[in-house]
Amino acid sequence: MNGKSCVRCGNKAQLKRPKTGELICKECFFVVFETEVHETITSSNLFSRGERVAIAASGGKDSTVLAHIMKVLNDRHDYGLELFLLSIDEGITGYRDDSLESVKRNKEEYQLPLEIVSYEQLYGWTMDAIVAQIGMKNNCTFCGVFRRQALDRGCELLKVDKMVTGHNADDVAETVLMNVLRGDIARLQRCVAIVTHDESGGYIPRAKPFKYTYEKEIVMYAYFKKLDYFSTECIYSPNAYRGFARELIKDLERVRPQCIVDIIRSAETFQFDTVNIRKQVISRCEKCAYISSQKICRACVFLEGLNSGKAKLSVFESEGKTQKSKARRVEEEEKVERSKVSILNADW
Amino acid sequence: MKVKVEFSGGLELLFDKATRLTVDVDEKTTIKDLIAYLKQNHLKEKPELFMSGDSVRPGILVLVNDVDWELLDGADYKVEPNDNVVFISTLHGG
Ligand SMILES: [Zn+2]
Ligand SMILES: [Zn+2]
């Protein structure tokens, strides 16, 4: 093996950085990786001193590295944050129970308090029970809607000011492409924001400290630091995480790795015609008070269906039952389709 | 010659949960040859999740003795006795 040298220190290089093409050694990689995340945090003013911050922790690679780095940077740069781990237990035997074990090890290692919110306690249903009733077809839609709300409930319990998620540059670039391909301008504008929140303050702001961090570097960092993470797919959505947009991004990355950050930068610099972006009117669900653009939020609609044993009907056909024109119905069905895709992407 | 192989990031699931293997391959074996050998002799399911063309599918990282294969000759790198070749999937949920 011939040795190439690190551009920073001259020692043996061990990694080629996808963003810059630089060759770098392991020790220098740790420094630049951590420094860049710190710079993202400070230049975007992600946090204020004294804030309570929940780390959405799934036990997977991104959130495991995120928990590690948040702890390291908070200590090193004295952000003055109070950090918490927040996990959702969907109730999926052989998947979530194993990944929660990995979160529990993180809790011990980083000495962070852990809150686990389960679908069973929140909704009275585990995903196992839901799948037993409705089958494998739309279960990811249920799960995505429930998870989003469960994370917010967890944040309420922890009384945090913010939540951070492990979304990385590859995830953001993928979402940009999906929104371009769907012509979803409102989401396209929102998906590159480093912090998302709604104006009414309805849910806790969510921040992405890894917005510019490549997946390759996150995995390399975990590998070199020997961080313990869980990497099995959800048994109910084999490969669902890998849509065609992801495939395309990975192919492009192999040819020109910079494309990932370029896609993000492009979307950040787009000028949006705000007149044509229809603002959603946000109100509160009449049943559970969760923010919703409808009178009853989607989680409650799902639950009603599940509890009455007619889940399939309630979710995908109830809207069509009332007398609406066919065109309107088609439009709504499309909306459901679109939101299904976006829910897959909205996962951490 | 003997070469050590490791799988992680979920790839081990395609190899009957094996995280480590020692394989015996010919001199002048390249990583590309090694990938074909692993597919032939050890891969248990879903070859499309491991391979694309005659290399690994994009999104799988390869390291030889803790060095990114992009610093070596990639798939054309010729493995040496006792090399430790690590395949890590980045494709499993975060
Ligand atoms: Zn160095
Ligand atoms: Zn509700």
mmCIF file of C-alpha atoms and ligand atoms in Angstrom, chain A residues 5-13 23-29, ligand 1:
data_model
loop_
_atom_site.group_PDB
_atom_site.id
_atom_site.type_symbol
_atom_site.label_atom_id
_atom_site.label_comp_id
_atom_site.label_asym_id
_atom_site.label_seq_id
_atom_site.Cartn_x
_atom_site.Cartn_y
_atom_site.Cartn_z
ATOM 1 C CA SER A 5 -0.193 12.313 2.950
ATOM 2 C CA CYS A 6 -2.699 14.331 4.883
ATOM 3 C CA VAL A 7 -3.126 17.869 3.519
ATOM 4 C CA ARG A 8 -3.141 19.247 7.042
ATOM 5 C CA CYS A 9 -0.372 17.493 8.919
ATOM 6 C CA GLY A 10 1.572 15.354 6.441
ATOM 7 C CA ASN A 11 0.875 12.063 8.217
ATOM 8 C CA LYS A 12 -0.571 9.140 6.317
ATOM 9 C CA ALA A 13 -3.943 10.086 4.813
ATOM 10 C CA LEU A 23 -6.983 13.685 1.554
ATOM 11 C CA ILE A 24 -6.814 13.675 5.285
ATOM 12 C CA CYS A 25 -5.648 11.570 8.223
ATOM 13 C CA LYS A 26 -7.937 10.214 10.913
ATOM 14 C CA GLU A 27 -6.954 12.698 13.618
ATOM 15 C CA CYS A 28 -7.320 15.711 11.322
ATOM 16 C CA PHE A 29 -10.636 14.314 10.098
HETATM 17 ZN ZN ZN C 1 -3.548 14.993 9.445
#
